[in-house]
Amino acid sequence: MTDPKMVTVMEGDMLQPDMGLKRQDLRILRAQINVVIHSASSIALLKSLKRLFGPIIDSTSRLARLALDFDQLECFVFISSAYANAYIPSQTDGLSGIKIQETIYQLQSMEAGKNENEELERELQDVQKTGTSSSYDSHNFPWDYAYAKHLTERLLTHAFAASDKRLLILRPSIIEPAQSFPYRQFCLPMSTPHIIFTAGIALTPSRTACFSSQFKDPYHQSTVDYVPVDVVVDRLLTHLAQGTTGPVHAVAGLARMSFEATWTRTTIHRRIPWAIQPRWTRQSWHSKLIHPLGRLYCTIGASFEFSEEKTLAVWQQLSDSERQGLHLFTDMDTLYHDHEHMRSDHIWTCMEHLTKRQQWARWMSKCLYRSLASFKS
Ligand SMILES: NC(=O)c1ccc[n+]([C@@H]2O[C@H](COP(=O)([O-])OP(=O)(O)OC[C@H]3O[C@@H](n4cnc5c(N)ncnc54)[C@H](OP(=O)(O)O)[C@@H]3O)[C@@H](O)[C@H]2O)c1
């Protein structure tokens, strides 16, 4: 991968004009690039909309404008999030899974006399000037990050509708370590929410952790959608090659895990001598009653049924030889039955990050978990 004949690295910064790229680099891109895959993003779930405006909404819109000017551009790929539409549960009874389609959801009906372009422009200006918008205020998004991705999807859809270039929006759910490529367990620990959650639960001294759920029996009824990173990449490349347009979910779908299964897999790594049990409240996922990890990963306690129709349709079109070696679906044996799917040293890396500013927690983690650092399963 690092062979300069295959990869050319250009330094840049999404927050700067022209992505902070040098003039000669821009000239090369303008003349030669036919596909842009835009994955750079702030992934800070708890950052305010005001602080996410630059790193998600504005930088993506500016990159899209730049890319639309590339002579050879065929397709622009935006990495969004399956949770961009997670505001939907608040509009249902919350007693069953929430079906989310591979489509762009509009947030509100347009004011009389205004066209879609004017509405979007106004929403964008409101977010930039005030750090919120009436669309945002009237929907229950889990994080400002999710709304930032939602608004960005709509802005891109509008921008590309007026051009002859293709827009592909990939929406991963919760990215897990690889099931196979480049090797099993590959991941960046601090970009892998399940590993961060596992480290957090292992360090929590309390005997209970409270989460928000509308289910009667959240322990058995709620689910978590984990998708291995190689499935995300293979879905991206396959849909890119097959000419798919619009949103595509990169998710476990039917292979999503029950809360019960994920809790067992998570707490198995805990070495504090007493157990921790989940507790549930019907209060909003932003309530102060909720455990800090439950406020960070506030979709715990819900159940999303993300459609995978576009990937199932593409799979049907592929020949046996094209299917060989392609990881378009989560391997349930790896996800459910391999208890070493998360590497111990990766959990340790997250513990080091989480305890950076708390001396007592750092001391406790060293006493109980230091051996994880050198332990590679
Ligand atoms: N992790 C998940 O579970 C998950 C789930 C759904 C969607 N996603 C999406 O997947 C994409 C990748 O996320 P990730 O989890 O892999 O996060 P990540 O490891 O933090 O990757 C984000 C990348 O964005 C780059 N970046 C941030 N600010 C930048 C700037 N101003 N200029 C240039 N580059 C910048 C970072 O570069 P540096 O390292 O140099 O700062 C980093 O390489 C994101 O779009 C994220 O929203 C992730």
Tab-separated table of C-alpha atoms and ligand atoms in Angstrom:
chain	number	residue	atom	x	y	z
A	1	MET	CA	0.000	0.000	0.000
A	2	THR	CA	2.817	2.416	0.755
A	3	ASP	CA	4.467	1.746	-2.609
A	4	PRO	CA	4.701	5.259	-4.159
A	5	LYS	CA	3.909	3.722	-7.562
A	6	MET	CA	0.479	2.790	-6.196
A	7	VAL	CA	-0.264	5.574	-3.719
A	8	THR	CA	0.553	9.281	-3.820
A	9	VAL	CA	0.118	11.031	-0.500
A	10	MET	CA	-0.738	14.730	-0.605
A	11	GLU	CA	-0.842	16.630	2.643
A	12	GLY	CA	-3.868	18.770	3.295
A	13	ASP	CA	-6.323	20.080	5.857
A	14	MET	CA	-10.056	19.942	5.220
A	15	LEU	CA	-10.582	23.115	7.230
A	16	GLN	CA	-8.384	25.245	4.935
A	17	PRO	CA	-9.384	26.778	1.593
A	18	ASP	CA	-8.856	24.270	-1.267
A	19	MET	CA	-8.436	21.578	1.434
A	20	GLY	CA	-5.006	23.054	2.257
A	21	LEU	CA	-3.554	21.405	-0.865
A	22	LYS	CA	-0.552	22.820	-2.743
A	23	ARG	CA	-1.291	24.396	-6.136
A	24	GLN	CA	0.601	21.743	-8.091
A	25	ASP	CA	-1.269	18.979	-6.218
A	26	LEU	CA	-4.581	20.631	-7.048
A	27	ARG	CA	-3.609	20.809	-10.713
A	28	ILE	CA	-2.914	17.058	-10.727
A	29	LEU	CA	-6.233	16.308	-9.034
A	30	ARG	CA	-8.179	18.562	-11.402
A	31	ALA	CA	-6.701	16.822	-14.430
A	32	GLN	CA	-6.560	13.170	-13.299
A	33	ILE	CA	-9.013	12.246	-10.570
A	34	ASN	CA	-12.160	10.303	-11.463
A	35	VAL	CA	-13.286	9.111	-8.018
A	36	VAL	CA	-13.223	11.025	-4.716
A	37	ILE	CA	-13.794	8.986	-1.520
A	38	HIS	CA	-14.389	11.432	1.316
A	39	SER	CA	-13.908	9.734	4.669
A	40	ALA	CA	-12.253	12.517	6.712
A	41	SER	CA	-14.496	13.696	9.491
A	42	SER	CA	-14.637	14.631	13.106
A	43	ILE	CA	-16.011	11.554	14.894
A	44	ALA	CA	-16.448	13.348	18.228
A	45	LEU	CA	-19.979	12.210	19.125
A	46	LEU	CA	-20.345	14.712	21.954
A	47	LYS	CA	-19.104	17.824	20.102
A	48	SER	CA	-21.631	20.615	19.570
A	49	LEU	CA	-23.103	21.344	16.157
A	50	LYS	CA	-21.263	24.659	16.165
A	51	ARG	CA	-17.932	22.830	16.473
A	52	LEU	CA	-18.897	20.178	13.896
A	53	PHE	CA	-19.987	22.707	11.281
A	54	GLY	CA	-16.413	23.131	9.947
A	55	PRO	CA	-15.097	19.540	10.105
A	56	ILE	CA	-18.245	17.881	8.684
A	57	ILE	CA	-20.774	20.160	6.972
A	58	ASP	CA	-18.737	23.028	5.547
A	59	SER	CA	-15.584	21.081	4.626
A	60	THR	CA	-17.615	18.397	2.804
A	61	SER	CA	-19.621	20.990	0.870
A	62	ARG	CA	-16.414	22.779	-0.154
A	63	LEU	CA	-14.733	19.487	-1.173
A	64	ALA	CA	-17.778	18.586	-3.277
A	65	ARG	CA	-17.632	21.961	-5.038
A	66	LEU	CA	-13.931	21.427	-5.716
A	67	ALA	CA	-14.513	17.868	-6.972
A	68	LEU	CA	-17.344	18.944	-9.277
A	69	ASP	CA	-14.708	21.054	-11.001
A	70	PHE	CA	-12.380	18.070	-11.661
A	71	ASP	CA	-12.254	17.376	-15.414
A	72	GLN	CA	-12.496	13.589	-15.095
A	73	LEU	CA	-14.785	13.212	-12.056
A	74	GLU	CA	-17.224	10.310	-12.343
A	75	CYS	CA	-18.209	9.633	-8.744
A	76	PHE	CA	-18.040	11.323	-5.344
A	77	VAL	CA	-18.333	9.005	-2.339
A	78	PHE	CA	-19.289	10.448	1.049
A	79	ILE	CA	-18.871	8.358	4.197
A	80	SER	CA	-21.858	9.210	6.336
A	81	SER	CA	-23.380	7.172	9.195
A	82	ALA	CA	-26.323	4.776	9.460
A	83	TYR	CA	-27.280	6.784	12.561
A	84	ALA	CA	-27.817	9.938	10.477
A	85	ASN	CA	-31.492	8.869	10.612
A	86	ALA	CA	-31.559	7.648	14.215
A	87	TYR	CA	-33.938	10.470	15.184
A	88	ILE	CA	-36.723	8.261	13.791
A	89	PRO	CA	-37.422	6.277	17.020
A	90	SER	CA	-38.943	9.293	18.722
A	91	GLN	CA	-41.729	9.254	16.122
A	92	THR	CA	-42.809	5.635	16.813
A	93	ASP	CA	-44.126	3.673	19.777
A	94	GLY	CA	-40.596	2.430	20.457
A	95	LEU	CA	-41.865	-1.111	20.978
A	96	SER	CA	-40.491	-2.600	17.792
A	97	GLY	CA	-37.355	-2.259	15.682
A	98	ILE	CA	-37.070	0.886	13.582
A	99	LYS	CA	-36.868	0.297	9.848
A	100	ILE	CA	-34.511	2.685	8.059
A	101	GLN	CA	-34.346	2.653	4.268
A	102	GLU	CA	-31.481	3.465	1.918
A	103	THR	CA	-33.012	6.779	0.982
A	104	ILE	CA	-32.647	10.464	1.841
A	105	TYR	CA	-35.137	11.448	4.535
A	106	GLN	CA	-36.306	15.066	4.467
A	107	LEU	CA	-36.789	16.578	7.900
A	108	GLN	CA	-39.625	19.035	7.486
A	109	SER	CA	-42.196	20.200	4.992
A	110	MET	CA	-41.245	23.266	3.046
A	111	GLU	CA	-42.706	26.673	3.820
A	112	ALA	CA	-45.183	27.844	1.190
A	113	GLY	CA	-43.490	29.787	-1.583
A	114	LYS	CA	-39.976	28.540	-0.756
A	115	ASN	CA	-38.124	26.085	-2.920
A	116	GLU	CA	-35.912	23.248	-1.670
A	117	ASN	CA	-32.740	25.153	-2.466
A	118	GLU	CA	-33.821	28.200	-0.438
A	119	GLU	CA	-34.868	25.989	2.495
A	120	LEU	CA	-31.534	24.177	2.543
A	121	GLU	CA	-29.625	27.447	2.249
A	122	ARG	CA	-31.548	28.874	5.178
A	123	GLU	CA	-30.995	25.748	7.302
A	124	LEU	CA	-27.273	25.897	6.532
A	125	GLN	CA	-27.043	29.584	7.452
A	126	ASP	CA	-28.971	29.005	10.698
A	127	VAL	CA	-26.581	26.228	11.725
A	128	GLN	CA	-23.550	28.342	10.851
A	129	LYS	CA	-24.756	31.478	12.643
A	130	THR	CA	-26.597	30.074	15.655
A	131	GLY	CA	-25.310	26.504	16.049
A	132	THR	CA	-28.822	25.100	15.553
A	133	SER	CA	-31.809	25.084	13.179
A	134	SER	CA	-35.542	24.506	13.444
A	135	SER	CA	-35.107	21.074	11.727
A	136	TYR	CA	-32.553	20.083	14.302
A	137	ASP	CA	-34.612	21.373	17.243
A	138	SER	CA	-37.746	19.519	16.160
A	139	HIS	CA	-36.092	16.080	15.812
A	140	ASN	CA	-34.556	13.869	18.473
A	141	PHE	CA	-31.070	13.178	17.102
A	142	PRO	CA	-28.807	11.038	19.307
A	143	TRP	CA	-25.874	13.378	18.700
A	144	ASP	CA	-25.222	16.663	16.891
A	145	TYR	CA	-22.799	14.528	14.821
A	146	ALA	CA	-25.763	12.532	13.416
A	147	TYR	CA	-27.611	15.693	12.376
A	148	ALA	CA	-24.389	17.095	10.839
A	149	LYS	CA	-24.138	13.957	8.656
A	150	HIS	CA	-27.870	14.164	7.821
A	151	LEU	CA	-27.655	17.783	6.680
A	152	THR	CA	-24.452	17.048	4.726
A	153	GLU	CA	-26.153	14.152	2.893
A	154	ARG	CA	-28.984	16.489	1.844
A	155	LEU	CA	-26.598	19.257	0.740
A	156	LEU	CA	-24.583	16.816	-1.395
A	157	THR	CA	-27.710	15.267	-2.899
A	158	HIS	CA	-28.859	18.722	-3.931
A	159	ALA	CA	-25.442	19.714	-5.333
A	160	PHE	CA	-25.037	16.512	-7.396
A	161	ALA	CA	-28.634	16.488	-8.666
A	162	ALA	CA	-27.745	19.486	-10.797
A	163	SER	CA	-24.674	17.762	-12.303
A	164	ASP	CA	-24.012	14.678	-14.437
A	165	LYS	CA	-21.671	13.214	-11.793
A	166	ARG	CA	-22.583	10.309	-9.554
A	167	LEU	CA	-22.998	10.615	-5.777
A	168	LEU	CA	-22.649	7.529	-3.553
A	169	ILE	CA	-23.329	7.867	0.177
A	170	LEU	CA	-22.035	5.023	2.330
A	171	ARG	CA	-23.650	4.722	5.767
A	172	PRO	CA	-21.717	2.394	8.114
A	173	SER	CA	-23.284	1.420	11.437
A	174	ILE	CA	-20.782	0.653	14.238
A	175	ILE	CA	-17.442	-0.304	12.748
A	176	GLU	CA	-15.865	-3.460	14.235
A	177	PRO	CA	-12.406	-5.047	13.745
A	178	ALA	CA	-11.903	-6.776	10.385
A	179	GLN	CA	-13.222	-10.300	9.950
A	180	SER	CA	-10.609	-11.148	7.345
A	181	PHE	CA	-8.836	-8.328	5.459
A	182	PRO	CA	-6.068	-7.136	5.753
A	183	TYR	CA	-6.091	-9.620	8.660
A	184	ARG	CA	-8.632	-10.725	11.275
A	185	GLN	CA	-8.913	-8.261	14.221
A	186	PHE	CA	-7.367	-5.349	12.268
A	187	CYS	CA	-8.718	-1.996	13.490
A	188	LEU	CA	-7.789	1.431	14.826
A	189	PRO	CA	-8.856	0.979	18.460
A	190	MET	CA	-9.918	4.592	19.081
A	191	SER	CA	-12.091	4.484	15.933
A	192	THR	CA	-13.807	1.255	17.074
A	193	PRO	CA	-16.708	2.116	19.421
A	194	HIS	CA	-17.214	-1.438	20.754
A	195	ILE	CA	-13.602	-1.571	21.968
A	196	ILE	CA	-13.899	1.875	23.598
A	197	PHE	CA	-17.166	0.773	25.271
A	198	THR	CA	-15.538	-2.464	26.491
A	199	ALA	CA	-12.604	-0.510	27.965
A	200	GLY	CA	-15.045	1.926	29.621
A	201	ILE	CA	-17.164	-0.841	31.176
A	202	ALA	CA	-14.019	-2.634	32.392
A	203	LEU	CA	-12.980	0.554	34.202
A	204	THR	CA	-16.402	1.386	35.699
A	205	PRO	CA	-16.330	0.629	39.432
A	206	SER	CA	-20.128	0.829	39.930
A	207	ARG	CA	-22.322	-2.268	40.092
A	208	THR	CA	-24.910	-0.921	37.638
A	209	ALA	CA	-24.894	1.109	34.422
A	210	CYS	CA	-28.129	2.813	33.405
A	211	PHE	CA	-29.213	3.005	29.733
A	212	SER	CA	-32.259	4.495	28.022
A	213	SER	CA	-34.746	2.216	26.282
A	214	GLN	CA	-38.413	2.202	25.323
A	215	PHE	CA	-38.550	-1.612	25.173
A	216	LYS	CA	-40.358	-3.652	27.851
A	217	ASP	CA	-37.409	-6.064	28.019
A	218	PRO	CA	-34.424	-4.162	26.581
A	219	TYR	CA	-31.916	-6.833	27.614
A	220	HIS	CA	-33.509	-9.266	25.136
A	221	GLN	CA	-35.327	-6.941	22.712
A	222	SER	CA	-32.779	-4.234	21.894
A	223	THR	CA	-29.993	-4.882	19.398
A	224	VAL	CA	-26.665	-3.441	18.304
A	225	ASP	CA	-25.539	-3.306	14.664
A	226	TYR	CA	-21.793	-4.008	14.336
A	227	VAL	CA	-20.149	-4.156	10.911
A	228	PRO	CA	-16.558	-5.369	10.349
A	229	VAL	CA	-14.386	-2.730	8.680
A	230	ASP	CA	-13.552	-4.995	5.709
A	231	VAL	CA	-17.296	-5.388	5.000
A	232	VAL	CA	-17.589	-1.575	4.955
A	233	VAL	CA	-14.714	-1.275	2.479
A	234	ASP	CA	-15.923	-4.108	0.224
A	235	ARG	CA	-19.451	-2.667	0.087
A	236	LEU	CA	-17.993	0.726	-0.819
A	237	LEU	CA	-15.812	-0.623	-3.634
A	238	THR	CA	-18.490	-2.979	-4.982
A	239	HIS	CA	-21.178	-0.287	-5.175
A	240	LEU	CA	-18.646	2.115	-6.668
A	241	ALA	CA	-17.810	-0.429	-9.382
A	242	GLN	CA	-21.457	-1.381	-9.978
A	243	GLY	CA	-22.595	2.221	-10.489
A	244	THR	CA	-24.921	2.490	-7.465
A	245	THR	CA	-26.123	5.996	-6.605
A	246	GLY	CA	-27.452	7.543	-3.387
A	247	PRO	CA	-27.326	6.076	0.126
A	248	VAL	CA	-26.126	2.518	0.807
A	249	HIS	CA	-26.054	0.958	4.271
A	250	ALA	CA	-22.845	-0.773	5.387
A	251	VAL	CA	-24.364	-2.708	8.268
A	252	ALA	CA	-24.776	-6.143	9.850
A	253	GLY	CA	-28.506	-6.006	9.045
A	254	LEU	CA	-30.026	-9.375	9.898
A	255	ALA	CA	-26.775	-10.332	11.673
A	256	ARG	CA	-27.219	-7.541	14.231
A	257	MET	CA	-26.529	-8.632	17.800
A	258	SER	CA	-28.925	-8.736	20.746
A	259	PHE	CA	-27.984	-6.508	23.659
A	260	GLU	CA	-27.696	-9.678	25.761
A	261	ALA	CA	-24.987	-11.075	23.435
A	262	THR	CA	-23.049	-7.839	23.230
A	263	TRP	CA	-23.192	-7.307	27.008
A	264	THR	CA	-21.775	-10.798	27.595
A	265	ARG	CA	-18.988	-10.171	25.088
A	266	THR	CA	-18.253	-6.781	26.646
A	267	THR	CA	-18.236	-7.661	30.343
A	268	ILE	CA	-16.110	-10.785	29.839
A	269	HIS	CA	-13.045	-8.488	29.797
A	270	ARG	CA	-13.847	-6.910	33.186
A	271	ARG	CA	-11.474	-7.740	36.063
A	272	ILE	CA	-13.042	-5.659	38.866
A	273	PRO	CA	-14.011	-8.304	41.453
A	274	TRP	CA	-17.748	-7.509	41.383
A	275	ALA	CA	-20.101	-7.728	38.412
A	276	ILE	CA	-21.827	-4.832	36.654
A	277	GLN	CA	-25.506	-5.091	35.641
A	278	PRO	CA	-27.403	-2.969	33.103
A	279	ARG	CA	-30.324	-0.898	34.441
A	280	TRP	CA	-32.940	0.707	32.227
A	281	THR	CA	-34.955	3.920	32.207
A	282	ARG	CA	-37.536	5.271	29.766
A	283	GLN	CA	-36.057	8.763	30.155
A	284	SER	CA	-34.527	10.429	27.095
A	285	TRP	CA	-31.106	9.226	25.972
A	286	HIS	CA	-29.701	12.625	27.000
A	287	SER	CA	-30.935	12.296	30.622
A	288	LYS	CA	-28.389	12.749	33.407
A	289	LEU	CA	-29.665	9.467	34.901
A	290	ILE	CA	-27.973	7.583	32.083
A	291	HIS	CA	-24.455	6.236	32.630
A	292	PRO	CA	-21.827	8.426	30.854
A	293	LEU	CA	-21.083	5.551	28.426
A	294	GLY	CA	-24.818	5.272	27.728
A	295	ARG	CA	-24.945	8.997	26.958
A	296	LEU	CA	-21.977	8.661	24.609
A	297	TYR	CA	-23.348	5.549	22.870
A	298	CYS	CA	-26.954	6.553	23.370
A	299	THR	CA	-28.432	4.269	20.696
A	300	ILE	CA	-27.853	1.363	23.134
A	301	GLY	CA	-31.338	0.202	24.148
A	302	ALA	CA	-32.871	0.810	20.686
A	303	SER	CA	-33.078	-1.548	17.708
A	304	PHE	CA	-32.534	-0.394	14.143
A	305	GLU	CA	-33.376	-2.507	11.117
A	306	PHE	CA	-31.212	-0.919	8.444
A	307	SER	CA	-32.257	-2.008	4.966
A	308	GLU	CA	-29.589	-3.776	2.874
A	309	GLU	CA	-31.624	-4.044	-0.318
A	310	LYS	CA	-29.056	-2.383	-2.549
A	311	THR	CA	-26.286	-4.775	-1.466
A	312	LEU	CA	-28.547	-7.831	-1.785
A	313	ALA	CA	-29.458	-6.695	-5.312
A	314	VAL	CA	-25.802	-6.205	-6.293
A	315	TRP	CA	-24.884	-9.624	-4.802
A	316	GLN	CA	-27.467	-11.295	-7.053
A	317	GLN	CA	-25.807	-9.757	-10.110
A	318	LEU	CA	-22.291	-11.002	-9.289
A	319	SER	CA	-20.885	-14.195	-10.769
A	320	ASP	CA	-19.410	-16.895	-8.527
A	321	SER	CA	-15.879	-15.818	-9.422
A	322	GLU	CA	-16.678	-12.161	-8.610
A	323	ARG	CA	-18.110	-13.214	-5.238
A	324	GLN	CA	-14.920	-15.099	-4.321
A	325	GLY	CA	-12.958	-13.264	-1.645
A	326	LEU	CA	-15.498	-10.452	-1.399
A	327	HIS	CA	-16.722	-9.625	2.118
A	328	LEU	CA	-20.110	-8.020	1.565
A	329	PHE	CA	-21.769	-9.596	4.619
A	330	THR	CA	-20.878	-9.988	8.273
A	331	ASP	CA	-19.546	-13.431	9.120
A	332	MET	CA	-21.702	-14.371	12.110
A	333	ASP	CA	-19.245	-17.016	13.329
A	334	THR	CA	-16.591	-14.336	13.792
A	335	LEU	CA	-18.912	-11.718	15.225
A	336	TYR	CA	-20.816	-13.965	17.647
A	337	HIS	CA	-18.641	-16.906	18.550
A	338	ASP	CA	-15.061	-15.670	18.378
A	339	HIS	CA	-14.512	-14.143	21.805
A	340	GLU	CA	-11.092	-12.930	20.713
A	341	HIS	CA	-12.528	-10.764	17.950
A	342	MET	CA	-11.456	-7.759	20.042
A	343	ARG	CA	-7.731	-7.838	20.771
A	344	SER	CA	-6.648	-7.341	24.374
A	345	ASP	CA	-3.908	-4.863	23.487
A	346	HIS	CA	-6.489	-2.806	21.550
A	347	ILE	CA	-8.680	-2.675	24.673
A	348	TRP	CA	-5.621	-1.566	26.638
A	349	THR	CA	-4.915	1.235	24.117
A	350	CYS	CA	-8.440	2.568	24.701
A	351	MET	CA	-7.997	2.286	28.487
A	352	GLU	CA	-4.886	4.449	28.256
A	353	HIS	CA	-6.847	7.112	26.363
A	354	LEU	CA	-9.829	6.979	28.720
A	355	THR	CA	-7.706	7.294	31.873
A	356	LYS	CA	-5.382	10.017	30.571
A	357	ARG	CA	-6.841	12.717	32.825
A	358	GLN	CA	-7.872	10.641	35.870
A	359	GLN	CA	-5.022	9.564	38.099
A	360	TRP	CA	-7.019	7.082	40.222
A	361	ALA	CA	-8.432	5.404	37.106
A	362	ARG	CA	-4.955	5.173	35.580
A	363	TRP	CA	-3.677	3.577	38.762
A	364	MET	CA	-6.602	1.123	38.858
A	365	SER	CA	-6.199	0.204	35.179
A	366	LYS	CA	-2.493	-0.499	35.698
A	367	CYS	CA	-3.199	-2.727	38.728
A	368	LEU	CA	-5.922	-4.759	37.018
A	369	TYR	CA	-5.270	-4.635	33.308
A	370	ARG	CA	-1.568	-3.945	32.658
A	371	SER	CA	-1.043	-7.460	31.268
A	372	LEU	CA	-3.445	-6.703	28.385
A	373	ALA	CA	-0.844	-4.336	26.905
A	374	SER	CA	1.483	-7.110	25.784
A	375	PHE	CA	-1.193	-9.749	25.222
A	376	LYS	CA	-2.029	-10.243	21.560
A	377	SER	CA	-4.665	-12.908	21.041
B	1	LIG	N1	-15.921	4.373	13.487
B	1	LIG	C1	-17.205	4.115	13.282
B	1	LIG	O1	-17.810	3.251	13.942
B	1	LIG	C2	-17.954	4.872	12.214
B	1	LIG	C3	-19.295	4.570	12.037
B	1	LIG	C4	-20.017	5.222	11.046
B	1	LIG	C5	-19.378	6.139	10.235
B	1	LIG	N2	-18.055	6.431	10.429
B	1	LIG	C6	-17.437	7.405	9.502
B	1	LIG	O2	-16.316	6.775	8.898
B	1	LIG	C7	-15.320	7.767	8.566
B	1	LIG	C8	-13.986	7.347	9.149
B	1	LIG	O3	-14.141	7.361	10.548
B	1	LIG	P1	-13.188	6.613	11.560
B	1	LIG	O4	-14.023	6.054	12.622
B	1	LIG	O5	-12.234	5.743	10.813
B	1	LIG	O6	-12.465	7.855	12.209
B	1	LIG	P2	-10.974	8.327	12.236
B	1	LIG	O7	-10.072	7.149	12.416
B	1	LIG	O8	-10.861	9.439	13.221
B	1	LIG	O9	-10.817	8.880	10.770
B	1	LIG	C9	-11.156	10.175	10.463
B	1	LIG	C10	-10.090	10.699	9.559
B	1	LIG	O10	-10.428	12.045	9.242
B	1	LIG	C11	-9.227	12.772	9.179
B	1	LIG	N3	-9.441	14.192	9.454
B	1	LIG	C12	-10.085	14.729	10.506
B	1	LIG	N4	-10.058	16.079	10.406
B	1	LIG	C13	-9.373	16.374	9.268
B	1	LIG	C14	-8.988	17.580	8.618
B	1	LIG	N5	-9.312	18.776	9.115
B	1	LIG	N6	-8.296	17.512	7.454
B	1	LIG	C15	-7.945	16.303	6.934
B	1	LIG	N7	-8.282	15.116	7.514
B	1	LIG	C16	-8.971	15.167	8.658
B	1	LIG	C17	-8.353	12.179	10.267
B	1	LIG	O11	-7.018	12.426	9.934
B	1	LIG	P3	-5.882	12.491	11.079
B	1	LIG	O12	-5.804	11.126	11.658
B	1	LIG	O13	-4.673	12.928	10.331
B	1	LIG	O14	-6.387	13.493	12.073
B	1	LIG	C18	-8.708	10.699	10.208
B	1	LIG	O15	-7.820	10.010	9.371
B	1	LIG	C19	-15.841	9.094	9.123
B	1	LIG	O16	-16.443	9.807	8.084
B	1	LIG	C20	-16.883	8.656	10.162
B	1	LIG	O17	-17.866	9.635	10.350
B	1	LIG	C21	-17.319	5.813	11.391
